[in-house]
Amino acid sequence: MMSNYITTKKIYILIFVAVFSSMVQAYTFNEAVEVIKKHDAVELIKNKALALREQGEIKGSWGDPMLKIAAKNYPKDSLANDKTPMTGLEFSVSQKIALSSKYRNIKNAYSQLGVALNYSSQLKKQELLQRLWWALIESKKIDKQIFIYKENLSWIKNTLKVSKKLYANGKISQQALLDIQIRKSEVEASLSNKKFELKQQFTSLNYLLGMKGNVNLASVPWGMLVAKKKIQDVRELALMSKQRASESFLTARKLAYIPDITVSLGYTKRANIDDQGDFLSAAISMPLPFSSNKYAAYDQATFKKLEIIKTLADYKKSKNAKKEKIIYEVEKISAELGILKNKTIQFAENSREITTKSYRLGRSSYVELLQSELKLQKLLVKKAMLIASLAKAQVNYKFLVGEKLYE
């Protein structure tokens, strides 16, 4: 009965694992990029851009013509339409007419703001791709660290076998054997933690991919981090579009000093008791610019234009400063990584190899052995961290200057 229960339990576990695995989507890098291009955060900004353009159509319109029907001069006692010659039913149409290109400039300004938002949607896509790269770089780093711990654990297990023989022959103490076993358990704990970190890292992709999923690291085009791609700084382009919009708004505010006129034409149907027929009427009306509204609006548009000009100039200066900072960071990490790869790690590997041989012959202590092993492990882990830091700096540089983050 017990064996049947265990078998049934195993079957349930396998079914659960199979169902859970089917819920997790595995993507290639290019597939992940396509998912991000359609991300809700990107589509949201695109829809705002479309809404803004339509708002420009509203703000840039003269408005609908107005139809008016009025009953005029009916006697209050009888309401008859044939008692006075002024009584009649008037039909009139009026339309606001601009005497300047104010509305065309307003429409163009909103159109430019829509273009700026479209660039912002591209920027949001770049931001999400930058986050994708960060997650993949971090996953690759952890994957490399897992490999390091596995290799080190294998080395410690072999060393432990040798140590047990040395202990049996009385060449090392029980304390030495215990210390090596403790070191083995420490590496096992580090390995276990890194495996959980890798699982946690995949959860950071859930927001980007819209569901539980991960990306095959073998499909990632790592070489493109050092390759030059086409540059399109969408942040600068967005600011330039906003500047053009501010110029159009300023022109519109200046032209607003020329008032719009409202033209109306009317036709009055009468009883014709005086044999003069029906009446026609026409009128032109316009606002008088006595309030401070137009002057304040013009000043506001002037300040908005100056604001965006200063913002654009500051962005260019800030961008250049950040570029230099990242370039120095890349050079610094590359130099340290070069020394680590070509010198320090080679020395540490040789040191561990020599100490291992010496330990087996009883010429080195277990303390020296563990020190050489721990030193090499730290250096290899540091190398993995530096490679990740270098990759992130390269991604940050591409994002800053506006290079594409996908092939």
Tab-separated table of C-alpha atoms in Angstrom:
chain	number	residue	atom	x	y	z
A	1	MET	CA	0.000	0.000	0.000
A	2	MET	CA	2.810	2.398	0.933
A	3	SER	CA	4.621	1.803	-2.361
A	4	ASN	CA	1.384	2.444	-4.291
A	5	TYR	CA	0.902	5.713	-2.408
A	6	ILE	CA	4.459	6.830	-3.218
A	7	THR	CA	4.008	5.913	-6.886
A	8	THR	CA	0.728	7.834	-7.079
A	9	LYS	CA	2.339	10.841	-5.395
A	10	LYS	CA	5.183	10.818	-7.918
A	11	ILE	CA	2.684	10.734	-10.769
A	12	TYR	CA	0.880	13.783	-9.353
A	13	ILE	CA	4.181	15.645	-8.991
A	14	LEU	CA	5.137	14.838	-12.588
A	15	ILE	CA	1.730	15.999	-13.823
A	16	PHE	CA	2.075	19.253	-11.838
A	17	VAL	CA	5.565	19.872	-13.207
A	18	ALA	CA	4.373	19.179	-16.744
A	19	VAL	CA	1.393	21.545	-16.403
A	20	PHE	CA	3.521	24.274	-14.801
A	21	SER	CA	6.172	23.932	-17.505
A	22	SER	CA	3.547	24.289	-20.214
A	23	MET	CA	2.459	27.597	-18.640
A	24	VAL	CA	5.966	29.034	-18.946
A	25	GLN	CA	6.686	30.389	-22.407
A	26	ALA	CA	10.225	30.060	-23.727
A	27	TYR	CA	11.196	32.870	-26.108
A	28	THR	CA	14.086	33.524	-28.383
A	29	PHE	CA	15.562	37.016	-28.108
A	30	ASN	CA	13.908	38.164	-31.346
A	31	GLU	CA	10.527	36.833	-30.214
A	32	ALA	CA	10.895	38.714	-26.927
A	33	VAL	CA	11.667	41.913	-28.861
A	34	GLU	CA	8.481	41.512	-30.920
A	35	VAL	CA	6.448	41.063	-27.731
A	36	ILE	CA	7.959	44.218	-26.227
A	37	LYS	CA	7.181	46.234	-29.370
A	38	LYS	CA	3.484	45.561	-28.660
A	39	HIS	CA	3.739	46.153	-24.914
A	40	ASP	CA	0.792	47.954	-23.300
A	41	ALA	CA	3.048	50.789	-22.109
A	42	VAL	CA	4.133	51.437	-25.717
A	43	GLU	CA	0.611	51.171	-27.159
A	44	LEU	CA	-0.690	53.528	-24.451
A	45	ILE	CA	1.592	56.359	-25.614
A	46	LYS	CA	0.750	55.690	-29.279
A	47	ASN	CA	-2.949	56.055	-28.488
A	48	LYS	CA	-2.251	59.307	-26.637
A	49	ALA	CA	-0.473	60.590	-29.760
A	50	LEU	CA	-3.491	59.758	-31.921
A	51	ALA	CA	-5.820	61.436	-29.412
A	52	LEU	CA	-3.628	64.552	-29.404
A	53	ARG	CA	-3.725	64.814	-33.181
A	54	GLU	CA	-7.503	64.591	-33.114
A	55	GLN	CA	-7.536	67.299	-30.469
A	56	GLY	CA	-5.605	69.430	-32.947
A	57	GLU	CA	-8.383	68.904	-35.489
A	58	ILE	CA	-10.850	70.169	-32.872
A	59	LYS	CA	-8.787	73.168	-31.746
A	60	GLY	CA	-7.846	74.070	-35.309
A	61	SER	CA	-11.378	74.109	-36.621
A	62	TRP	CA	-13.487	77.221	-37.290
A	63	GLY	CA	-16.414	75.446	-35.713
A	64	ASP	CA	-19.771	74.471	-37.157
A	65	PRO	CA	-22.023	77.027	-38.833
A	66	MET	CA	-24.971	78.043	-36.651
A	67	LEU	CA	-28.549	77.811	-37.840
A	68	LYS	CA	-31.037	80.096	-36.122
A	69	ILE	CA	-34.840	80.143	-36.435
A	70	ALA	CA	-36.568	83.055	-34.710
A	71	ALA	CA	-40.208	84.149	-34.460
A	72	LYS	CA	-40.050	87.983	-34.519
A	73	ASN	CA	-42.466	90.692	-33.409
A	74	TYR	CA	-45.603	88.593	-32.884
A	75	PRO	CA	-48.381	90.554	-31.002
A	76	LYS	CA	-48.512	89.224	-27.480
A	77	ASP	CA	-52.304	89.204	-27.319
A	78	SER	CA	-53.136	87.345	-30.529
A	79	LEU	CA	-49.783	85.951	-31.735
A	80	ALA	CA	-51.109	86.578	-35.250
A	81	ASN	CA	-48.584	86.867	-38.076
A	82	ASP	CA	-50.576	89.332	-40.228
A	83	LYS	CA	-51.218	92.226	-37.836
A	84	THR	CA	-47.936	94.163	-38.161
A	85	PRO	CA	-45.483	94.506	-41.060
A	86	MET	CA	-42.540	93.609	-38.755
A	87	THR	CA	-43.910	90.211	-37.821
A	88	GLY	CA	-42.205	87.276	-39.442
A	89	LEU	CA	-40.297	84.037	-39.099
A	90	GLU	CA	-36.542	84.550	-39.513
A	91	PHE	CA	-34.095	81.865	-40.734
A	92	SER	CA	-30.427	82.779	-40.369
A	93	VAL	CA	-27.048	81.076	-40.747
A	94	SER	CA	-23.870	82.345	-39.120
A	95	GLN	CA	-20.240	81.191	-39.378
A	96	LYS	CA	-17.079	82.200	-37.558
A	97	ILE	CA	-14.340	83.132	-40.036
A	98	ALA	CA	-10.671	83.580	-39.163
A	99	LEU	CA	-8.879	86.496	-40.758
A	100	SER	CA	-5.482	84.918	-40.109
A	101	SER	CA	-3.775	81.508	-40.190
A	102	LYS	CA	-4.163	81.178	-36.409
A	103	TYR	CA	-6.125	77.938	-36.521
A	104	ARG	CA	-3.771	76.345	-39.055
A	105	ASN	CA	-0.890	77.037	-36.665
A	106	ILE	CA	-2.826	75.586	-33.734
A	107	LYS	CA	-3.548	72.439	-35.746
A	108	ASN	CA	0.125	72.167	-36.721
A	109	ALA	CA	1.197	72.633	-33.087
A	110	TYR	CA	-0.945	69.718	-31.906
A	111	SER	CA	0.304	67.653	-34.823
A	112	GLN	CA	3.896	68.272	-33.701
A	113	LEU	CA	2.968	67.326	-30.132
A	114	GLY	CA	1.552	64.093	-31.549
A	115	VAL	CA	4.848	63.474	-33.353
A	116	ALA	CA	6.676	64.097	-30.065
A	117	LEU	CA	4.493	61.504	-28.348
A	118	ASN	CA	5.206	59.018	-31.118
A	119	TYR	CA	8.901	59.493	-30.425
A	120	SER	CA	8.105	59.016	-26.735
A	121	SER	CA	6.483	55.668	-27.553
A	122	GLN	CA	9.705	54.656	-29.299
A	123	LEU	CA	11.640	55.791	-26.232
A	124	LYS	CA	9.407	53.665	-24.003
A	125	LYS	CA	10.136	50.697	-26.268
A	126	GLN	CA	13.873	51.413	-25.910
A	127	GLU	CA	13.505	51.615	-22.121
A	128	LEU	CA	11.776	48.223	-22.022
A	129	LEU	CA	14.452	46.732	-24.280
A	130	GLN	CA	17.118	48.173	-21.998
A	131	ARG	CA	15.417	46.425	-19.068
A	132	LEU	CA	15.306	43.210	-21.096
A	133	TRP	CA	19.053	43.435	-21.699
A	134	TRP	CA	19.705	44.102	-18.007
A	135	ALA	CA	17.690	41.018	-17.042
A	136	LEU	CA	19.454	38.836	-19.622
A	137	ILE	CA	22.901	40.104	-18.607
A	138	GLU	CA	22.109	39.396	-14.968
A	139	SER	CA	20.842	35.910	-15.873
A	140	LYS	CA	24.008	35.196	-17.842
A	141	LYS	CA	26.147	36.365	-14.907
A	142	ILE	CA	24.306	34.116	-12.451
A	143	ASP	CA	24.488	31.227	-14.911
A	144	LYS	CA	28.265	31.696	-15.127
A	145	GLN	CA	28.558	31.858	-11.330
A	146	ILE	CA	26.601	28.601	-11.041
A	147	PHE	CA	29.111	27.023	-13.422
A	148	ILE	CA	31.998	28.354	-11.275
A	149	TYR	CA	30.498	26.932	-8.073
A	150	LYS	CA	29.849	23.569	-9.742
A	151	GLU	CA	33.434	23.372	-10.965
A	152	ASN	CA	34.718	24.375	-7.551
A	153	LEU	CA	32.473	21.866	-5.821
A	154	SER	CA	33.825	19.107	-8.047
A	155	TRP	CA	37.378	20.151	-7.136
A	156	ILE	CA	36.569	20.165	-3.412
A	157	LYS	CA	35.011	16.700	-3.635
A	158	ASN	CA	38.186	15.349	-5.219
A	159	THR	CA	40.254	17.125	-2.596
A	160	LEU	CA	38.059	15.641	0.119
A	161	LYS	CA	38.752	12.126	-1.177
A	162	VAL	CA	42.488	12.794	-1.020
A	163	SER	CA	42.106	14.310	2.470
A	164	LYS	CA	40.317	11.234	3.786
A	165	LYS	CA	43.232	9.080	2.656
A	166	LEU	CA	45.708	11.480	4.254
A	167	TYR	CA	43.663	11.413	7.447
A	168	ALA	CA	43.607	7.614	7.420
A	169	ASN	CA	47.398	7.648	7.125
A	170	GLY	CA	47.675	10.147	9.979
A	171	LYS	CA	49.102	12.928	7.805
A	172	ILE	CA	46.358	15.453	8.574
A	173	SER	CA	44.191	16.063	11.606
A	174	GLN	CA	40.471	15.489	11.998
A	175	GLN	CA	40.052	19.274	12.261
A	176	ALA	CA	41.561	19.650	8.773
A	177	LEU	CA	39.073	17.113	7.398
A	178	LEU	CA	36.174	18.909	9.095
A	179	ASP	CA	37.271	22.311	7.761
A	180	ILE	CA	37.349	20.951	4.201
A	181	GLN	CA	33.885	19.442	4.677
A	182	ILE	CA	32.640	22.777	6.009
A	183	ARG	CA	34.086	24.490	2.949
A	184	LYS	CA	32.268	21.971	0.755
A	185	SER	CA	28.946	22.758	2.443
A	186	GLU	CA	29.570	26.507	2.000
A	187	VAL	CA	30.042	26.074	-1.745
A	188	GLU	CA	26.927	23.880	-1.892
A	189	ALA	CA	24.950	26.631	-0.126
A	190	SER	CA	26.296	29.266	-2.538
A	191	LEU	CA	25.360	27.060	-5.481
A	192	SER	CA	21.851	26.547	-4.122
A	193	ASN	CA	21.374	30.296	-3.580
A	194	LYS	CA	22.503	31.101	-7.110
A	195	LYS	CA	20.033	28.612	-8.559
A	196	PHE	CA	17.216	30.337	-6.701
A	197	GLU	CA	18.526	33.736	-7.829
A	198	LEU	CA	18.332	32.538	-11.422
A	199	LYS	CA	14.704	31.506	-10.952
A	200	GLN	CA	13.936	34.877	-9.358
A	201	GLN	CA	15.644	36.638	-12.239
A	202	PHE	CA	13.267	35.066	-14.727
A	203	THR	CA	10.322	36.553	-12.832
A	204	SER	CA	11.599	40.039	-13.732
A	205	LEU	CA	10.771	39.178	-17.335
A	206	ASN	CA	7.081	38.668	-16.533
A	207	TYR	CA	6.250	42.372	-16.848
A	208	LEU	CA	8.224	42.741	-20.062
A	209	LEU	CA	6.824	39.619	-21.738
A	210	GLY	CA	3.317	39.855	-20.323
A	211	MET	CA	3.269	36.312	-18.938
A	212	LYS	CA	5.428	33.727	-17.206
A	213	GLY	CA	8.355	33.186	-19.512
A	214	ASN	CA	12.072	33.284	-20.060
A	215	VAL	CA	14.455	33.935	-22.891
A	216	ASN	CA	16.923	31.407	-24.257
A	217	LEU	CA	20.313	32.953	-23.475
A	218	ALA	CA	21.868	31.143	-26.447
A	219	SER	CA	19.611	33.168	-28.787
A	220	VAL	CA	20.806	36.540	-27.468
A	221	PRO	CA	23.030	38.454	-29.948
A	222	TRP	CA	25.706	39.380	-27.413
A	223	GLY	CA	28.041	40.554	-30.157
A	224	MET	CA	25.798	43.500	-31.006
A	225	LEU	CA	26.801	45.190	-27.739
A	226	VAL	CA	30.135	46.125	-29.307
A	227	ALA	CA	28.804	46.619	-32.841
A	228	LYS	CA	27.757	50.039	-34.105
A	229	LYS	CA	24.108	50.420	-34.982
A	230	LYS	CA	22.050	53.150	-36.608
A	231	ILE	CA	21.534	56.069	-34.233
A	232	GLN	CA	18.203	57.810	-33.779
A	233	ASP	CA	17.984	59.809	-30.574
A	234	VAL	CA	14.207	59.804	-30.115
A	235	ARG	CA	14.454	61.898	-26.931
A	236	GLU	CA	16.116	64.718	-28.837
A	237	LEU	CA	13.703	64.316	-31.741
A	238	ALA	CA	10.760	64.485	-29.313
A	239	LEU	CA	12.125	67.711	-27.792
A	240	MET	CA	12.649	69.174	-31.276
A	241	SER	CA	9.028	68.353	-32.167
A	242	LYS	CA	7.902	70.038	-28.942
A	243	GLN	CA	9.985	73.090	-29.897
A	244	ARG	CA	8.292	73.255	-33.303
A	245	ALA	CA	4.939	72.937	-31.554
A	246	SER	CA	5.816	75.816	-29.206
A	247	GLU	CA	6.763	77.965	-32.206
A	248	SER	CA	3.430	77.236	-33.867
A	249	PHE	CA	1.565	78.004	-30.645
A	250	LEU	CA	3.449	81.292	-30.326
A	251	THR	CA	2.595	82.246	-33.912
A	252	ALA	CA	-1.051	81.372	-33.258
A	253	ARG	CA	-1.096	83.536	-30.119
A	254	LYS	CA	0.430	86.431	-32.048
A	255	LEU	CA	-2.159	86.083	-34.809
A	256	ALA	CA	-4.890	85.960	-32.160
A	257	TYR	CA	-4.559	89.748	-31.917
A	258	ILE	CA	-6.405	89.764	-35.235
A	259	PRO	CA	-9.941	88.916	-34.106
A	260	ASP	CA	-12.186	86.344	-35.748
A	261	ILE	CA	-15.350	87.674	-37.317
A	262	THR	CA	-18.752	86.061	-37.323
A	263	VAL	CA	-20.756	86.523	-40.522
A	264	SER	CA	-24.482	85.859	-40.496
A	265	LEU	CA	-27.140	85.944	-43.212
A	266	GLY	CA	-30.873	85.963	-42.452
A	267	TYR	CA	-34.162	85.553	-44.300
A	268	THR	CA	-37.449	86.652	-42.668
A	269	LYS	CA	-40.707	85.204	-43.950
A	270	ARG	CA	-43.527	87.784	-43.486
A	271	ALA	CA	-47.269	88.003	-44.082
A	272	ASN	CA	-46.514	90.844	-46.553
A	273	ILE	CA	-49.330	93.131	-45.431
A	274	ASP	CA	-47.394	96.160	-46.735
A	275	ASP	CA	-46.573	94.642	-50.136
A	276	GLN	CA	-42.807	94.861	-49.417
A	277	GLY	CA	-42.151	91.119	-49.554
A	278	ASP	CA	-39.878	89.146	-47.261
A	279	PHE	CA	-36.849	90.654	-45.488
A	280	LEU	CA	-33.152	89.847	-45.879
A	281	SER	CA	-30.532	90.635	-43.264
A	282	ALA	CA	-26.758	90.397	-42.882
A	283	ALA	CA	-24.429	91.048	-39.980
A	284	ILE	CA	-20.746	90.972	-39.072
A	285	SER	CA	-19.599	90.780	-35.468
A	286	MET	CA	-16.185	90.585	-33.794
A	287	PRO	CA	-14.816	90.677	-30.230
A	288	LEU	CA	-13.090	93.823	-29.001
A	289	PRO	CA	-9.611	93.064	-27.571
A	290	PHE	CA	-10.014	94.946	-24.299
A	291	SER	CA	-9.320	92.091	-21.870
A	292	SER	CA	-5.837	90.856	-20.911
A	293	ASN	CA	-6.606	87.328	-22.124
A	294	LYS	CA	-4.815	87.504	-25.470
A	295	TYR	CA	-1.797	89.323	-24.033
A	296	ALA	CA	-1.399	86.800	-21.228
A	297	ALA	CA	-1.794	83.896	-23.683
A	298	TYR	CA	0.926	85.365	-25.908
A	299	ASP	CA	3.296	85.830	-22.955
A	300	GLN	CA	2.607	82.283	-21.793
A	301	ALA	CA	3.408	80.897	-25.259
A	302	THR	CA	6.646	82.920	-25.299
A	303	PHE	CA	7.772	81.495	-21.965
A	304	LYS	CA	6.822	77.952	-23.072
A	305	LYS	CA	8.962	78.323	-26.170
A	306	LEU	CA	11.928	79.577	-24.112
A	307	GLU	CA	11.408	76.699	-21.678
A	308	ILE	CA	11.587	74.020	-24.370
A	309	ILE	CA	14.629	75.696	-25.981
A	310	LYS	CA	16.441	75.623	-22.641
A	311	THR	CA	15.324	72.040	-22.011
A	312	LEU	CA	16.694	70.919	-25.366
A	313	ALA	CA	20.005	72.721	-24.824
A	314	ASP	CA	20.334	71.252	-21.323
A	315	TYR	CA	19.555	67.763	-22.623
A	316	LYS	CA	22.342	67.978	-25.202
A	317	LYS	CA	24.863	69.102	-22.565
A	318	SER	CA	23.721	66.433	-20.104
A	319	LYS	CA	23.857	63.776	-22.800
A	320	ASN	CA	27.449	64.614	-23.717
A	321	ALA	CA	28.483	64.514	-20.053
A	322	LYS	CA	26.802	61.136	-19.546
A	323	LYS	CA	28.414	59.782	-22.728
A	324	GLU	CA	31.893	60.671	-21.468
A	325	LYS	CA	31.139	59.145	-18.068
A	326	ILE	CA	30.002	55.836	-19.599
A	327	ILE	CA	32.992	55.762	-21.973
A	328	TYR	CA	35.367	56.149	-19.011
A	329	GLU	CA	33.436	53.468	-17.130
A	330	VAL	CA	33.768	51.063	-20.078
A	331	GLU	CA	37.488	51.767	-20.346
A	332	LYS	CA	37.967	51.273	-16.598
A	333	ILE	CA	36.084	47.953	-16.486
A	334	SER	CA	37.806	46.725	-19.665
A	335	ALA	CA	41.236	47.497	-18.211
A	336	GLU	CA	40.480	45.749	-14.913
A	337	LEU	CA	38.969	42.799	-16.744
A	338	GLY	CA	42.030	42.512	-18.986
A	339	ILE	CA	44.384	42.385	-16.004
A	340	LEU	CA	42.129	39.887	-14.251
A	341	LYS	CA	41.911	37.577	-17.282
A	342	ASN	CA	45.513	37.746	-18.456
A	343	LYS	CA	47.347	37.888	-15.146
A	344	THR	CA	45.537	37.576	-11.812
A	345	ILE	CA	43.361	34.541	-12.586
A	346	GLN	CA	46.230	32.719	-14.293
A	347	PHE	CA	48.385	33.301	-11.203
A	348	ALA	CA	45.565	32.089	-8.941
A	349	GLU	CA	45.000	28.971	-11.067
A	350	ASN	CA	48.699	28.164	-10.990
A	351	SER	CA	48.800	28.792	-7.252
A	352	ARG	CA	45.905	26.431	-6.582
A	353	GLU	CA	47.376	23.762	-8.843
A	354	ILE	CA	50.795	23.960	-7.142
A	355	THR	CA	49.259	24.018	-3.657
A	356	THR	CA	47.045	21.031	-4.519
A	357	LYS	CA	50.025	18.940	-5.632
A	358	SER	CA	52.013	20.040	-2.616
A	359	TYR	CA	49.086	19.192	-0.301
A	360	ARG	CA	48.797	15.678	-1.732
A	361	LEU	CA	52.478	15.171	-0.983
A	362	GLY	CA	52.017	16.490	2.535
A	363	ARG	CA	54.135	19.611	1.956
A	364	SER	CA	51.336	22.202	2.223
A	365	SER	CA	48.729	22.623	4.926
A	366	TYR	CA	44.994	22.387	4.336
A	367	VAL	CA	44.742	26.085	5.307
A	368	GLU	CA	46.986	27.056	2.385
A	369	LEU	CA	44.955	24.775	0.141
A	370	LEU	CA	41.612	26.316	1.114
A	371	GLN	CA	43.042	29.825	0.828
A	372	SER	CA	44.206	29.176	-2.740
A	373	GLU	CA	40.823	27.618	-3.631
A	374	LEU	CA	38.827	30.471	-2.102
A	375	LYS	CA	41.025	33.096	-3.772
A	376	LEU	CA	40.505	31.578	-7.210
A	377	GLN	CA	36.750	31.293	-6.697
A	378	LYS	CA	36.473	34.952	-5.670
A	379	LEU	CA	38.458	36.048	-8.702
A	380	LEU	CA	36.327	33.970	-11.091
A	381	VAL	CA	33.118	35.321	-9.539
A	382	LYS	CA	34.525	38.863	-9.793
A	383	LYS	CA	35.323	38.245	-13.458
A	384	ALA	CA	31.699	37.228	-14.101
A	385	MET	CA	30.509	40.377	-12.306
A	386	LEU	CA	32.863	42.616	-14.304
A	387	ILE	CA	31.721	41.075	-17.593
A	388	ALA	CA	28.122	41.794	-16.570
A	389	SER	CA	28.986	45.361	-15.528
A	390	LEU	CA	30.736	45.942	-18.858
A	391	ALA	CA	27.746	44.620	-20.809
A	392	LYS	CA	25.346	46.826	-18.838
A	393	ALA	CA	27.534	49.879	-19.470
A	394	GLN	CA	27.523	49.085	-23.201
A	395	VAL	CA	23.732	48.754	-23.164
A	396	ASN	CA	23.426	52.048	-21.264
A	397	TYR	CA	25.638	53.773	-23.831
A	398	LYS	CA	23.557	52.470	-26.735
A	399	PHE	CA	20.370	53.557	-24.979
A	400	LEU	CA	21.775	57.013	-24.259
A	401	VAL	CA	22.949	57.801	-27.799
A	402	GLY	CA	19.885	56.206	-29.406
A	403	GLU	CA	21.386	53.074	-30.971
A	404	LYS	CA	19.084	50.152	-31.711
A	405	LEU	CA	19.024	47.492	-29.004
A	406	TYR	CA	17.984	44.677	-31.325
A	407	GLU	CA	19.030	43.364	-34.714
